[in-house]
PDB file of C-alpha atoms in Angstrom:
ATOM      1  CA  MET A   1       0.074  -0.087  -0.113  1.00  0.00           C
ATOM      2  CA  PRO A   2       1.281   3.530  -0.675  1.00  0.00           C
ATOM      3  CA  THR A   3       2.211   5.441   2.047  1.00  0.00           C
ATOM      4  CA  THR A   4       0.470   8.631   2.677  1.00  0.00           C
ATOM      5  CA  ARG A   5       2.351  11.771   3.801  1.00  0.00           C
ATOM      6  CA  THR A   6       0.715  13.796   6.282  1.00  0.00           C
ATOM      7  CA  ARG A   7       1.504  17.593   6.264  1.00  0.00           C
ATOM      8  CA  THR A   8       2.333  18.630   9.894  1.00  0.00           C
ATOM      9  CA  ARG A   9       0.914  21.922  10.966  1.00  0.00           C
ATOM     10  CA  PRO A  10       3.205  24.385  12.769  1.00  0.00           C
ATOM     11  CA  THR A  11       2.932  24.070  16.536  1.00  0.00           C
ATOM     12  CA  GLN A  12       1.905  26.871  18.907  1.00  0.00           C
ATOM     13  CA  ARG A  13       5.682  27.412  19.834  1.00  0.00           C
ATOM     14  CA  GLU A  14       6.657  27.532  16.137  1.00  0.00           C
ATOM     15  CA  ARG A  15       4.071  30.080  15.379  1.00  0.00           C
ATOM     16  CA  SER A  16       4.847  32.193  18.351  1.00  0.00           C
ATOM     17  CA  ASP A  17       8.644  32.047  17.533  1.00  0.00           C
ATOM     18  CA  SER A  18       7.750  33.164  13.996  1.00  0.00           C
ATOM     19  CA  THR A  19       5.681  36.012  15.283  1.00  0.00           C
ATOM     20  CA  ILE A  20       8.477  37.265  17.502  1.00  0.00           C
ATOM     21  CA  GLU A  21      11.004  36.965  14.771  1.00  0.00           C
ATOM     22  CA  GLU A  22       9.000  38.956  12.384  1.00  0.00           C
ATOM     23  CA  LEU A  23       8.525  41.661  14.918  1.00  0.00           C
ATOM     24  CA  LEU A  24      12.073  41.879  15.733  1.00  0.00           C
ATOM     25  CA  ARG A  25      13.151  41.892  12.184  1.00  0.00           C
ATOM     26  CA  ALA A  26      10.680  44.926  11.418  1.00  0.00           C
ATOM     27  CA  ALA A  27      11.452  46.639  14.599  1.00  0.00           C
ATOM     28  CA  ARG A  28      15.296  46.563  14.059  1.00  0.00           C
ATOM     29  CA  ALA A  29      14.924  47.847  10.426  1.00  0.00           C
ATOM     30  CA  LEU A  30      12.713  50.881  11.528  1.00  0.00           C
ATOM     31  CA  PHE A  31      14.878  51.736  14.663  1.00  0.00           C
ATOM     32  CA  ALA A  32      18.034  51.641  12.525  1.00  0.00           C
ATOM     33  CA  GLU A  33      16.138  53.745   9.767  1.00  0.00           C
ATOM     34  CA  ARG A  34      14.198  56.272  11.813  1.00  0.00           C
ATOM     35  CA  GLY A  35      15.528  56.162  15.313  1.00  0.00           C
ATOM     36  CA  TYR A  36      13.664  54.950  18.612  1.00  0.00           C
ATOM     37  CA  ASN A  37      11.634  58.096  19.011  1.00  0.00           C
ATOM     38  CA  ALA A  38      10.237  58.283  15.601  1.00  0.00           C
ATOM     39  CA  THR A  39       9.303  54.676  15.306  1.00  0.00           C
ATOM     40  CA  SER A  40       5.786  53.915  16.277  1.00  0.00           C
ATOM     41  CA  LEU A  41       4.253  50.530  17.237  1.00  0.00           C
ATOM     42  CA  ASP A  42       1.848  50.920  14.279  1.00  0.00           C
ATOM     43  CA  ALA A  43       4.827  51.304  11.868  1.00  0.00           C
ATOM     44  CA  VAL A  44       6.268  47.962  13.390  1.00  0.00           C
ATOM     45  CA  VAL A  45       3.115  45.886  13.038  1.00  0.00           C
ATOM     46  CA  GLU A  46       2.315  47.141   9.633  1.00  0.00           C
ATOM     47  CA  ALA A  47       5.966  46.370   8.498  1.00  0.00           C
ATOM     48  CA  ALA A  48       5.806  42.995  10.080  1.00  0.00           C
ATOM     49  CA  HIS A  49       2.136  42.298   8.651  1.00  0.00           C
ATOM     50  CA  LEU A  50       0.937  41.692  11.928  1.00  0.00           C
ATOM     51  CA  THR A  51      -1.590  43.193  14.445  1.00  0.00           C
ATOM     52  CA  LYS A  52      -1.122  45.214  17.542  1.00  0.00           C
ATOM     53  CA  GLY A  53      -2.632  42.296  19.488  1.00  0.00           C
ATOM     54  CA  ALA A  54       0.163  40.114  18.394  1.00  0.00           C
ATOM     55  CA  LEU A  55       2.673  42.552  19.330  1.00  0.00           C
ATOM     56  CA  TYR A  56       1.404  43.028  22.856  1.00  0.00           C
ATOM     57  CA  HIS A  57       1.112  39.290  23.415  1.00  0.00           C
ATOM     58  CA  HIS A  58       4.917  39.212  23.350  1.00  0.00           C
ATOM     59  CA  PHE A  59       5.925  42.587  24.276  1.00  0.00           C
ATOM     60  CA  SER A  60       4.724  45.052  26.867  1.00  0.00           C
ATOM     61  CA  GLY A  61       5.378  48.095  24.665  1.00  0.00           C
ATOM     62  CA  LYS A  62       7.912  49.914  22.564  1.00  0.00           C
ATOM     63  CA  GLN A  63      10.779  49.890  25.089  1.00  0.00           C
ATOM     64  CA  HIS A  64      10.384  46.118  25.723  1.00  0.00           C
ATOM     65  CA  LEU A  65      10.619  45.604  22.034  1.00  0.00           C
ATOM     66  CA  PHE A  66      13.624  47.891  21.715  1.00  0.00           C
ATOM     67  CA  ARG A  67      15.293  46.079  24.492  1.00  0.00           C
ATOM     68  CA  ALA A  68      14.826  42.705  22.702  1.00  0.00           C
ATOM     69  CA  VAL A  69      16.400  44.317  19.676  1.00  0.00           C
ATOM     70  CA  TYR A  70      19.213  45.817  21.609  1.00  0.00           C
ATOM     71  CA  GLU A  71      19.940  42.321  23.221  1.00  0.00           C
ATOM     72  CA  ARG A  72      20.120  40.643  19.853  1.00  0.00           C
ATOM     73  CA  GLU A  73      22.503  43.435  18.732  1.00  0.00           C
ATOM     74  CA  GLN A  74      24.865  42.997  21.687  1.00  0.00           C
ATOM     75  CA  ALA A  75      24.864  39.216  21.183  1.00  0.00           C
ATOM     76  CA  ARG A  76      25.737  39.668  17.336  1.00  0.00           C
ATOM     77  CA  LEU A  77      28.532  42.012  18.241  1.00  0.00           C
ATOM     78  CA  SER A  78      29.898  39.540  20.918  1.00  0.00           C
ATOM     79  CA  HIS A  79      29.900  36.851  18.308  1.00  0.00           C
ATOM     80  CA  ILE A  80      32.030  39.158  16.031  1.00  0.00           C
ATOM     81  CA  VAL A  81      34.350  40.019  18.582  1.00  0.00           C
ATOM     82  CA  ALA A  82      34.636  36.300  19.687  1.00  0.00           C
ATOM     83  CA  GLU A  83      35.436  34.996  16.261  1.00  0.00           C
ATOM     84  CA  ALA A  84      38.009  37.695  15.668  1.00  0.00           C
ATOM     85  CA  TYR A  85      39.606  36.546  19.102  1.00  0.00           C
ATOM     86  CA  LEU A  86      39.538  33.047  18.154  1.00  0.00           C
ATOM     87  CA  ASP A  87      41.063  33.661  14.644  1.00  0.00           C
ATOM     88  CA  ALA A  88      44.044  35.332  16.194  1.00  0.00           C
ATOM     89  CA  GLN A  89      46.651  33.765  18.374  1.00  0.00           C
ATOM     90  CA  PRO A  90      44.732  31.798  20.990  1.00  0.00           C
ATOM     91  CA  ASP A  91      44.940  33.182  24.593  1.00  0.00           C
ATOM     92  CA  SER A  92      47.356  36.016  23.420  1.00  0.00           C
ATOM     93  CA  TRP A  93      47.452  39.639  24.207  1.00  0.00           C
ATOM     94  CA  GLU A  94      47.297  40.209  20.393  1.00  0.00           C
ATOM     95  CA  ALA A  95      43.994  38.120  20.237  1.00  0.00           C
ATOM     96  CA  VAL A  96      42.479  40.741  22.735  1.00  0.00           C
ATOM     97  CA  PHE A  97      43.575  43.590  20.527  1.00  0.00           C
ATOM     98  CA  VAL A  98      42.131  42.018  17.325  1.00  0.00           C
ATOM     99  CA  GLY A  99      38.680  41.429  19.279  1.00  0.00           C
ATOM    100  CA  ALA A 100      38.584  45.100  20.287  1.00  0.00           C
ATOM    101  CA  LYS A 101      39.493  46.253  16.746  1.00  0.00           C
ATOM    102  CA  ALA A 102      36.799  44.203  15.383  1.00  0.00           C
ATOM    103  CA  PHE A 103      34.335  46.116  17.672  1.00  0.00           C
ATOM    104  CA  LEU A 104      35.453  49.438  16.633  1.00  0.00           C
ATOM    105  CA  VAL A 105      35.162  48.601  12.972  1.00  0.00           C
ATOM    106  CA  GLU A 106      31.685  47.249  13.326  1.00  0.00           C
ATOM    107  CA  VAL A 107      30.571  50.474  15.124  1.00  0.00           C
ATOM    108  CA  LEU A 108      31.303  52.381  11.648  1.00  0.00           C
ATOM    109  CA  ALA A 109      27.871  50.749  10.467  1.00  0.00           C
ATOM    110  CA  PRO A 110      25.151  53.395  10.568  1.00  0.00           C
ATOM    111  CA  ASP A 111      22.574  50.965  11.830  1.00  0.00           C
ATOM    112  CA  VAL A 112      24.748  49.718  14.606  1.00  0.00           C
ATOM    113  CA  GLN A 113      25.445  53.278  15.781  1.00  0.00           C
ATOM    114  CA  ARG A 114      21.897  54.317  15.804  1.00  0.00           C
ATOM    115  CA  ILE A 115      20.698  51.447  17.817  1.00  0.00           C
ATOM    116  CA  ASN A 116      23.543  50.559  19.980  1.00  0.00           C
ATOM    117  CA  LEU A 117      25.123  54.023  20.713  1.00  0.00           C
ATOM    118  CA  LEU A 118      22.822  56.776  19.994  1.00  0.00           C
ATOM    119  CA  ASP A 119      19.482  55.572  21.057  1.00  0.00           C
ATOM    120  CA  ALA A 120      20.113  52.789  23.644  1.00  0.00           C
ATOM    121  CA  PRO A 121      21.098  55.230  26.426  1.00  0.00           C
ATOM    122  CA  GLY A 122      17.901  57.300  26.184  1.00  0.00           C
ATOM    123  CA  ALA A 123      15.701  54.371  25.522  1.00  0.00           C
ATOM    124  CA  LEU A 124      16.893  51.794  28.209  1.00  0.00           C
ATOM    125  CA  GLY A 125      19.074  53.852  30.576  1.00  0.00           C
ATOM    126  CA  THR A 126      22.744  53.199  31.380  1.00  0.00           C
ATOM    127  CA  GLU A 127      22.096  50.734  34.108  1.00  0.00           C
ATOM    128  CA  GLU A 128      19.988  48.495  31.998  1.00  0.00           C
ATOM    129  CA  MET A 129      22.600  48.718  29.203  1.00  0.00           C
ATOM    130  CA  ARG A 130      25.270  47.588  31.699  1.00  0.00           C
ATOM    131  CA  GLU A 131      23.151  44.677  32.622  1.00  0.00           C
ATOM    132  CA  ILE A 132      22.623  43.693  29.150  1.00  0.00           C
ATOM    133  CA  ASN A 133      26.270  44.265  28.344  1.00  0.00           C
ATOM    134  CA  SER A 134      27.655  42.261  31.315  1.00  0.00           C
ATOM    135  CA  GLY A 135      28.489  39.172  28.832  1.00  0.00           C
ATOM    136  CA  CYS A 136      30.695  41.365  26.653  1.00  0.00           C
ATOM    137  CA  MET A 137      32.633  42.733  29.872  1.00  0.00           C
ATOM    138  CA  LYS A 138      33.175  39.057  31.003  1.00  0.00           C
ATOM    139  CA  MET A 139      34.326  38.182  27.607  1.00  0.00           C
ATOM    140  CA  MET A 140      37.060  40.820  27.685  1.00  0.00           C
ATOM    141  CA  GLU A 141      37.897  40.107  31.337  1.00  0.00           C
ATOM    142  CA  GLU A 142      38.578  36.419  30.419  1.00  0.00           C
ATOM    143  CA  GLY A 143      40.912  37.511  27.456  1.00  0.00           C
ATOM    144  CA  VAL A 144      42.749  39.837  29.914  1.00  0.00           C
ATOM    145  CA  ARG A 145      43.060  37.093  32.337  1.00  0.00           C
ATOM    146  CA  ARG A 146      44.405  34.498  29.916  1.00  0.00           C
ATOM    147  CA  ALA A 147      46.963  37.061  28.625  1.00  0.00           C
ATOM    148  CA  THR A 148      48.119  37.830  31.920  1.00  0.00           C
ATOM    149  CA  GLU A 149      48.337  34.323  32.931  1.00  0.00           C
ATOM    150  CA  SER A 150      50.305  33.302  29.782  1.00  0.00           C
ATOM    151  CA  GLY A 151      53.029  36.081  30.350  1.00  0.00           C
ATOM    152  CA  ALA A 152      51.871  37.996  27.457  1.00  0.00           C
ATOM    153  CA  ILE A 153      51.679  41.197  29.610  1.00  0.00           C
ATOM    154  CA  ALA A 154      52.882  41.995  33.155  1.00  0.00           C
ATOM    155  CA  PRO A 155      50.624  41.088  36.127  1.00  0.00           C
ATOM    156  CA  HIS A 156      47.772  43.343  36.538  1.00  0.00           C
ATOM    157  CA  SER A 157      44.600  43.725  38.377  1.00  0.00           C
ATOM    158  CA  VAL A 158      42.370  41.648  35.794  1.00  0.00           C
ATOM    159  CA  THR A 159      39.292  43.651  36.860  1.00  0.00           C
ATOM    160  CA  ALA A 160      40.728  47.077  36.954  1.00  0.00           C
ATOM    161  CA  LEU A 161      42.485  46.811  33.510  1.00  0.00           C
ATOM    162  CA  THR A 162      39.127  45.152  32.017  1.00  0.00           C
ATOM    163  CA  HIS A 163      37.085  48.175  33.136  1.00  0.00           C
ATOM    164  CA  LEU A 164      39.968  50.512  31.815  1.00  0.00           C
ATOM    165  CA  LEU A 165      39.823  48.954  28.352  1.00  0.00           C
ATOM    166  CA  TYR A 166      36.246  48.404  28.020  1.00  0.00           C
ATOM    167  CA  GLY A 167      35.402  51.821  29.174  1.00  0.00           C
ATOM    168  CA  GLY A 168      37.795  53.118  26.627  1.00  0.00           C
ATOM    169  CA  LEU A 169      36.417  51.144  23.819  1.00  0.00           C
ATOM    170  CA  CYS A 170      32.803  52.388  24.604  1.00  0.00           C
ATOM    171  CA  GLU A 171      33.811  56.064  24.673  1.00  0.00           C
ATOM    172  CA  THR A 172      35.826  55.560  21.442  1.00  0.00           C
ATOM    173  CA  ALA A 173      32.694  54.042  19.790  1.00  0.00           C
ATOM    174  CA  MET A 174      30.677  57.031  20.844  1.00  0.00           C
ATOM    175  CA  ALA A 175      33.204  59.333  19.588  1.00  0.00           C
ATOM    176  CA  VAL A 176      33.439  57.710  16.124  1.00  0.00           C
ATOM    177  CA  ALA A 177      29.454  57.794  15.991  1.00  0.00           C
ATOM    178  CA  ARG A 178      29.497  61.506  16.757  1.00  0.00           C
ATOM    179  CA  ALA A 179      32.376  62.502  14.578  1.00  0.00           C
ATOM    180  CA  GLU A 180      31.915  64.599  11.483  1.00  0.00           C
ATOM    181  CA  ASP A 181      34.668  62.347   9.704  1.00  0.00           C
ATOM    182  CA  GLN A 182      33.903  58.944  11.034  1.00  0.00           C
ATOM    183  CA  GLN A 183      36.514  56.971   9.296  1.00  0.00           C
ATOM    184  CA  GLN A 184      39.304  59.511  10.509  1.00  0.00           C
ATOM    185  CA  ALA A 185      37.876  58.957  14.088  1.00  0.00           C
ATOM    186  CA  LEU A 186      38.040  55.314  13.856  1.00  0.00           C
ATOM    187  CA  ASP A 187      41.513  55.175  12.455  1.00  0.00           C
ATOM    188  CA  ALA A 188      42.863  57.431  15.135  1.00  0.00           C
ATOM    189  CA  GLY A 189      40.993  55.489  17.845  1.00  0.00           C
ATOM    190  CA  ILE A 190      42.611  52.070  16.510  1.00  0.00           C
ATOM    191  CA  THR A 191      46.034  53.739  16.247  1.00  0.00           C
ATOM    192  CA  GLU A 192      45.773  54.851  19.831  1.00  0.00           C
ATOM    193  CA  LEU A 193      44.491  51.339  21.074  1.00  0.00           C
ATOM    194  CA  ARG A 194      47.411  49.886  19.002  1.00  0.00           C
ATOM    195  CA  GLY A 195      49.831  51.934  21.027  1.00  0.00           C
ATOM    196  CA  LEU A 196      48.181  51.255  24.363  1.00  0.00           C
ATOM    197  CA  PHE A 197      48.417  47.250  23.855  1.00  0.00           C
ATOM    198  CA  ASP A 198      52.080  47.692  22.605  1.00  0.00           C
ATOM    199  CA  ALA A 199      52.816  49.438  25.537  1.00  0.00           C
ATOM    200  CA  LEU A 200      51.298  47.106  28.008  1.00  0.00           C
ATOM    201  CA  ALA A 201      53.020  44.148  26.172  1.00  0.00           C
ATOM    202  CA  ALA A 202      56.284  45.981  26.230  1.00  0.00           C
ATOM    203  CA  ALA A 203      56.160  46.434  30.014  1.00  0.00           C
ATOM    204  CA  ARG A 204      56.501  42.920  30.960  1.00  0.00           C
TER     205      ARG A 204
END
């Protein structure tokens, strides 16, 4: 007897995941293009071809939706940094530099700037951003710790050096985003970062 193939319908979880994906995709595109303040929830659901009810089923409002977009952005940036680190010399001081440089280079993209640097502070606040970014900080801390333990740099307070470097990277990224000539600001920032890493390596 021939076998009959039954078409399986999407499960409730699959439908829910698909709805969230469409909302986040539409929201990211609009936040990147128009900015947080100029993006309405009506525009998001229209772009996603969904209803307001579907949006409110998953998100309490625009800030909650933006936070979800921002969390994804931070995860994506972390992945870029981690890949750059792993492609360099494992556990080396140079790998930490390469990862930091990869982050700064990514910041040159206008959509990344708009969401992560220009709008996030006002939409979420500094403390909420720090909470979401804690994984990025820990990743840098692990790189500094490994470089210190391998003797690539002289012994340091890993926590203090991590905060110094991470804070400097964030401020450099913001300076690039606000600069009139962003490429020039990026190049200058990377040059100074290179000098700082070289100086720390030479002080062994």
